[in-house]
């Protein structure tokens, strides 16, 4: 029964009883008074509770807002960090084609002076410049894909990925006089991001190239083997470039560890390579052999 109806009924009772029994009427009236005061008290308490609830809600809302702001800040920080990484990575991959274009431009100026610039010369130069630019555009788009969360995964064979690395690095390998041997079990495949794996191999080969040049090595060789053992896939990248300096060998997979002069190395190549492998349930380690460095990649996920 609602409060209002109870109150009306009580009023009615008082009126009725006043006609017959005034004593009862007084008693009922005092009950009604007591009841009305109680009701007022209750309403006050309800209002107070409502006020407290509102305060509580406000506090919760503020706390949630603070949490959301913190999350947003963290997200922004990680976005900035990966943007920084992306810029480093692109700069790293663009170094070589930019050097080639700059060399071609120097050559053109010199050859023009000696009068050896004719139409076939320009056509050849144009072709070479476009090849380097295409490479830059493809690395740019590969890296954009690499740093986007929704990177495309697919089933690909290591042989396929390495053959395309061979194509990408063809000029560089020839001009540096490096023999690249591939000894790959052609069935071995992985479900992952092919571009990322290509960059991983490019990073390793570029490091060998740098080491060959630093130590003036002749008969330069990079040997890549890929085989399966105990349901793991192993990829070994071995060079005869003298090996990794013992001062840094324990830290080379950390970011910013480099032995190269400023402008020559950022120390990001192997760090990125390890990140790619971690994403694919893999790992990488290094040790020196008598001739050079041997990097061993282990991939634990089923490869077929
Ligand atoms: N094949 C190798 N032979 C000898 N030293 C190596 C080899 N690979 C890596 N290193 C050493 O490990 C260091 C770190 O390599 P990493 O690729 O991470 O950076 P970097 O080559 O110095 O710079 P970046 O790759 O950013 O241009 C190198 O500076 C070099 O001292
Ligand atoms: Mg490197």
Coordinates of C-alpha atoms and ligand atoms in Angstrom, one line a residue:
X1 CA 0.0 0.0 0.0
X2 CA 1.4 3.4 -0.9
X3 CA 2.1 6.1 1.8
X4 CA -0.5 8.4 0.4
X5 CA -3.3 5.8 0.7
X6 CA -2.2 4.9 4.2
X7 CA -2.3 8.5 5.2
X8 CA -5.8 9.0 3.7
X9 CA -7.1 5.9 5.5
X10 CA -5.7 7.2 8.8
X11 CA -7.3 10.6 8.3
X12 CA -10.6 8.9 7.5
X13 CA -10.2 6.7 10.7
X14 CA -9.6 9.8 12.8
X15 CA -12.7 11.6 11.4
X16 CA -14.8 8.5 12.1
X17 CA -13.5 7.9 15.6
X18 CA -13.9 11.6 16.5
X19 CA -17.6 11.1 16.1
X20 CA -17.7 8.2 18.6
X21 CA -14.5 8.1 20.7
X22 CA -12.4 11.2 21.2
X23 CA -9.7 9.3 23.1
X24 CA -9.1 6.9 20.3
X25 CA -9.1 9.8 17.9
X26 CA -6.3 11.5 19.8
X27 CA -4.3 8.4 19.8
X28 CA -4.8 7.9 16.1
X29 CA -3.8 11.5 15.5
X30 CA -0.6 11.1 17.4
X31 CA 0.1 8.0 15.4
X32 CA -0.4 9.9 12.3
X33 CA 1.8 12.7 13.5
X34 CA 4.5 10.3 14.4
X35 CA 4.1 8.6 11.0
X36 CA 4.3 11.9 9.1
X37 CA 7.5 12.9 11.0
X38 CA 9.0 9.5 10.3
X39 CA 8.2 9.9 6.6
X40 CA 9.8 13.3 6.5
X41 CA 13.0 11.9 8.2
X42 CA 13.0 9.0 5.7
X43 CA 12.7 11.5 2.8
X44 CA 15.7 13.4 4.2
X45 CA 17.7 10.2 4.4
X46 CA 16.8 9.3 0.9
X47 CA 17.8 12.7 -0.4
X48 CA 21.1 12.4 1.5
X49 CA 21.7 9.0 0.1
X50 CA 20.9 10.3 -3.4
X51 CA 23.5 13.0 -2.9
X52 CA 26.1 10.5 -1.7
X53 CA 25.4 8.3 -4.7
X54 CA 25.8 11.2 -7.1
X55 CA 29.1 12.1 -5.5
X56 CA 30.2 8.5 -5.7
X57 CA 29.2 8.3 -9.4
X58 CA 31.1 11.6 -10.1
X59 CA 34.2 10.2 -8.4
X60 CA 33.9 7.0 -10.4
X61 CA 33.5 8.9 -13.6
X62 CA 36.5 11.0 -12.8
X63 CA 38.6 7.9 -12.0
X64 CA 37.5 6.3 -15.3
X65 CA 38.3 9.4 -17.2
X66 CA 41.8 9.5 -15.6
X67 CA 42.3 5.8 -16.6
X68 CA 41.2 6.5 -20.2
X69 CA 43.5 9.5 -20.4
X70 CA 46.4 7.3 -19.1
X71 CA 45.6 4.6 -21.8
X72 CA 45.4 7.3 -24.5
X73 CA 48.8 8.7 -23.4
X74 CA 50.3 5.2 -23.5
X75 CA 48.8 4.5 -26.9
X76 CA 50.2 7.8 -28.2
X77 CA 53.6 7.0 -26.8
X78 CA 53.7 3.6 -28.4
X79 CA 52.5 5.1 -31.7
X80 CA 55.3 7.7 -31.5
X81 CA 57.9 4.9 -30.7
X82 CA 56.8 2.8 -33.7
X83 CA 56.9 5.9 -35.9
X84 CA 60.4 6.6 -34.7
X85 CA 61.3 2.9 -35.4
X86 CA 59.7 3.1 -38.9
X87 CA 61.6 6.3 -39.8
X88 CA 64.9 4.6 -38.7
X89 CA 64.1 1.5 -40.6
X90 CA 63.2 3.4 -43.8
X91 CA 66.3 5.5 -43.5
X92 CA 68.3 2.3 -43.1
X93 CA 66.9 0.7 -46.2
X94 CA 67.1 3.9 -48.3
X95 CA 70.8 4.5 -47.5
X96 CA 72.0 2.3 -50.3
X97 CA 69.8 3.4 -53.2
X98 CA 70.3 7.1 -52.2
X99 CA 74.1 6.5 -52.4
X100 CA 73.7 4.9 -55.8
X101 CA 71.6 7.8 -57.2
X102 CA 74.1 10.3 -55.8
X103 CA 77.0 8.3 -57.4
X104 CA 75.2 8.2 -60.7
X105 CA 74.7 12.0 -60.6
X106 CA 78.4 12.5 -59.9
X107 CA 79.2 10.2 -62.8
X108 CA 76.9 12.0 -65.2
X109 CA 78.6 15.4 -64.4
X110 CA 82.1 13.9 -64.9
X111 CA 81.2 12.0 -68.1
X112 CA 79.4 15.1 -69.5
X113 CA 82.7 17.0 -69.1
X114 CA 84.6 14.3 -71.1
X115 CA 81.9 14.3 -73.8
X116 CA 80.9 10.7 -73.3
X117 CA 77.2 11.4 -72.6
X118 CA 75.1 10.2 -75.5
X119 CA 71.5 8.9 -75.8
X120 CA 72.3 5.3 -74.9
X121 CA 74.2 6.6 -71.8
X122 CA 71.2 8.6 -70.7
X123 CA 68.8 5.7 -71.3
X124 CA 71.0 3.4 -69.2
X125 CA 71.2 6.0 -66.4
X126 CA 67.5 6.6 -66.5
X127 CA 66.9 2.9 -66.2
X128 CA 69.2 2.6 -63.3
X129 CA 67.8 5.6 -61.4
X130 CA 64.2 4.2 -61.9
X131 CA 65.3 0.8 -60.6
X132 CA 66.6 2.4 -57.4
X133 CA 63.5 4.6 -57.0
X134 CA 61.3 1.5 -57.5
X135 CA 63.2 -0.2 -54.7
X136 CA 62.8 2.8 -52.5
X137 CA 59.1 2.9 -53.1
X138 CA 58.7 -0.8 -52.5
X139 CA 60.7 -0.6 -49.2
X140 CA 58.6 2.3 -48.1
X141 CA 55.4 0.5 -48.7
X142 CA 56.8 -2.7 -47.2
X143 CA 57.8 -0.8 -44.0
X144 CA 54.4 0.9 -43.9
X145 CA 52.8 -2.5 -43.9
X146 CA 55.3 -3.8 -41.4
X147 CA 54.5 -1.1 -38.8
X148 CA 50.7 -1.3 -39.3
X149 CA 49.0 -3.6 -36.9
X150 CA 47.0 -5.3 -39.6
X151 CA 49.9 -6.6 -41.5
X152 CA 49.1 -9.3 -44.1
X153 CA 50.1 -12.8 -43.1
X154 CA 50.4 -15.6 -45.7
X155 CA 51.9 -19.0 -46.2
X156 CA 55.2 -18.6 -48.0
X157 CA 58.3 -20.7 -48.5
X158 CA 61.7 -19.5 -47.2
X159 CA 63.1 -20.3 -50.7
X160 CA 60.7 -17.8 -52.2
X161 CA 61.5 -15.1 -49.7
X162 CA 65.2 -15.6 -50.1
X163 CA 65.0 -15.6 -53.9
X164 CA 63.3 -12.2 -53.8
X165 CA 66.0 -10.9 -51.4
X166 CA 68.5 -12.1 -53.9
X167 CA 66.8 -10.0 -56.6
X168 CA 66.5 -7.0 -54.3
X169 CA 70.2 -7.1 -53.4
X170 CA 71.5 -8.3 -56.8
X171 CA 73.4 -5.1 -57.7
X172 CA 74.8 -4.6 -54.3
X173 CA 76.1 -8.2 -54.1
X174 CA 77.7 -7.9 -57.5
X175 CA 79.3 -4.6 -56.8
X176 CA 80.6 -5.8 -53.5
X177 CA 81.9 -9.0 -55.0
X178 CA 79.9 -11.2 -52.7
X179 CA 78.9 -14.8 -53.5
X180 CA 75.5 -15.6 -51.9
X181 CA 74.9 -19.4 -51.5
X182 CA 71.4 -20.6 -50.9
X183 CA 71.0 -24.1 -49.5
X184 CA 67.3 -24.2 -48.8
X185 CA 65.0 -27.1 -48.3
X186 CA 62.4 -25.9 -50.9
X187 CA 59.4 -27.3 -49.0
X188 CA 60.0 -25.4 -45.8
X189 CA 57.4 -22.7 -45.4
X190 CA 55.9 -20.5 -42.7
X191 CA 52.6 -18.6 -42.1
X192 CA 53.7 -15.1 -41.5
X193 CA 54.6 -11.7 -43.0
X194 CA 56.8 -12.3 -46.0
X195 CA 58.0 -8.7 -46.2
X196 CA 59.2 -8.8 -42.6
X197 CA 61.2 -11.9 -43.3
X198 CA 62.7 -10.4 -46.4
X199 CA 63.9 -7.4 -44.3
X200 CA 65.3 -9.7 -41.7
X201 CA 67.5 -11.4 -44.3
X202 CA 68.5 -8.0 -45.8
X203 CA 69.5 -6.8 -42.4
X204 CA 71.8 -9.8 -41.9
X205 CA 73.3 -9.6 -45.3
X206 CA 73.9 -5.9 -45.0
X207 CA 75.8 -6.5 -41.8
X208 CA 78.0 -9.0 -43.5
X209 CA 78.7 -6.4 -46.3
X210 CA 79.6 -3.8 -43.7
X211 CA 82.0 -6.2 -42.0
X212 CA 83.6 -7.3 -45.3
X213 CA 84.3 -3.7 -46.0
X214 CA 85.5 -2.7 -42.6
X215 CA 88.0 -5.6 -42.6
X216 CA 88.8 -5.5 -46.3
X217 CA 88.0 -9.2 -46.8
X218 CA 88.6 -10.9 -50.2
X219 CA 86.7 -13.9 -51.4
X220 CA 83.5 -12.7 -49.7
X221 CA 80.9 -15.4 -49.1
X222 CA 77.5 -15.4 -47.4
X223 CA 76.0 -18.9 -46.9
X224 CA 72.3 -19.3 -46.0
X225 CA 71.1 -22.8 -45.0
X226 CA 67.5 -23.6 -44.1
X227 CA 66.6 -27.0 -42.8
X228 CA 64.2 -28.8 -40.5
X229 CA 65.3 -30.8 -37.4
X230 CA 63.1 -32.1 -34.5
X231 CA 60.1 -30.3 -36.0
X232 CA 61.9 -26.9 -35.7
X233 CA 63.0 -24.9 -38.7
X234 CA 66.6 -23.6 -38.6
X235 CA 68.0 -20.9 -40.8
X236 CA 71.8 -20.2 -40.6
X237 CA 73.4 -17.2 -42.1
X238 CA 77.1 -17.5 -42.1
X239 CA 79.8 -15.2 -43.5
X240 CA 83.5 -15.1 -43.7
X241 CA 83.8 -11.5 -42.7
X242 CA 85.9 -11.9 -39.5
X243 CA 83.2 -12.2 -36.9
X244 CA 81.4 -9.9 -34.4
X245 CA 83.5 -7.8 -32.1
X246 CA 83.6 -9.5 -28.7
X247 CA 82.9 -6.2 -27.0
X248 CA 79.4 -6.1 -28.4
X249 CA 78.5 -9.7 -29.2
X250 CA 76.4 -10.2 -26.1
X251 CA 74.3 -7.1 -26.7
X252 CA 73.9 -6.9 -30.5
X253 CA 70.2 -7.7 -30.4
X254 CA 69.5 -4.7 -28.2
X255 CA 68.5 -1.4 -29.8
X256 CA 71.1 1.2 -30.6
X257 CA 74.1 -1.1 -30.2
X258 CA 76.5 -0.4 -33.0
X259 CA 80.2 -0.4 -33.7
X260 CA 79.8 1.7 -36.8
X261 CA 80.6 5.3 -37.3
X262 CA 77.9 7.9 -37.0
X263 CA 75.9 7.9 -40.2
X264 CA 77.0 4.3 -41.0
X265 CA 74.9 2.4 -38.5
X266 CA 72.1 3.1 -36.1
X267 CA 72.2 -0.2 -34.2
X268 CA 68.6 -1.0 -35.1
X269 CA 69.0 -3.7 -37.7
X270 CA 69.4 -6.7 -35.4
X271 CA 67.0 -5.4 -32.8
X272 CA 64.3 -5.2 -35.5
X273 CA 65.3 -8.7 -36.8
X274 CA 64.8 -10.2 -33.3
X275 CA 61.4 -8.4 -33.0
X276 CA 60.3 -9.9 -36.2
X277 CA 61.3 -13.4 -35.0
X278 CA 59.7 -13.0 -31.6
X279 CA 56.4 -12.2 -33.3
X280 CA 56.7 -15.5 -35.2
X281 CA 57.6 -17.7 -32.2
X282 CA 61.2 -17.6 -33.2
X283 CA 64.6 -16.6 -31.8
X284 CA 68.0 -15.7 -33.1
X285 CA 71.5 -16.1 -31.7
X286 CA 75.0 -15.5 -32.9
X287 CA 78.4 -17.0 -32.4
X288 CA 81.7 -16.5 -34.2
X289 CA 83.3 -19.3 -36.2
X290 CA 86.9 -19.3 -37.3
X291 CA 86.1 -17.2 -40.4
X292 CA 83.2 -15.0 -39.4
X293 CA 79.8 -14.7 -37.8
X294 CA 77.2 -17.4 -37.7
X295 CA 73.6 -16.3 -37.0
X296 CA 71.1 -19.1 -36.2
X297 CA 67.4 -18.5 -36.4
X298 CA 65.1 -21.1 -34.7
X299 CA 61.4 -21.2 -35.6
X300 CA 59.4 -23.3 -33.3
X301 CA 56.0 -23.0 -34.9
X302 CA 54.9 -25.9 -37.2
X303 CA 56.2 -24.9 -40.6
X304 CA 53.8 -27.0 -42.7
Ligands
LIG1 N1 77.9 -10.3 -39.8 C1 78.5 -9.5 -38.9 N2 79.9 -9.5 -38.7 C2 80.5 -8.7 -37.8 N3 79.8 -7.9 -37.0 C3 78.5 -7.9 -37.0 C4 77.8 -8.7 -38.0 N4 76.4 -8.4 -37.8 C5 76.3 -7.5 -36.8 N5 77.6 -7.2 -36.4 C6 77.8 -6.2 -35.2 O1 76.6 -6.0 -34.5 C7 76.3 -4.6 -34.5 C8 74.8 -4.4 -34.4 O2 74.3 -4.7 -35.7 P1 72.9 -4.0 -36.2 O3 72.6 -4.6 -37.5 O4 71.9 -4.2 -35.1 O5 73.3 -2.5 -36.2 P2 74.2 -1.8 -37.2 O6 74.5 -2.6 -38.4 O7 75.4 -1.3 -36.5 O8 73.3 -0.5 -37.6 P3 72.1 -0.6 -38.6 O9 71.8 -2.0 -38.9 O10 71.0 0.1 -37.8 O11 72.5 0.2 -39.8 C9 77.1 -4.0 -35.6 O12 77.4 -2.7 -35.4 C10 78.3 -4.9 -35.7 O13 79.3 -4.5 -34.8
LIG2 MG1 72.9 -3.6 -39.4

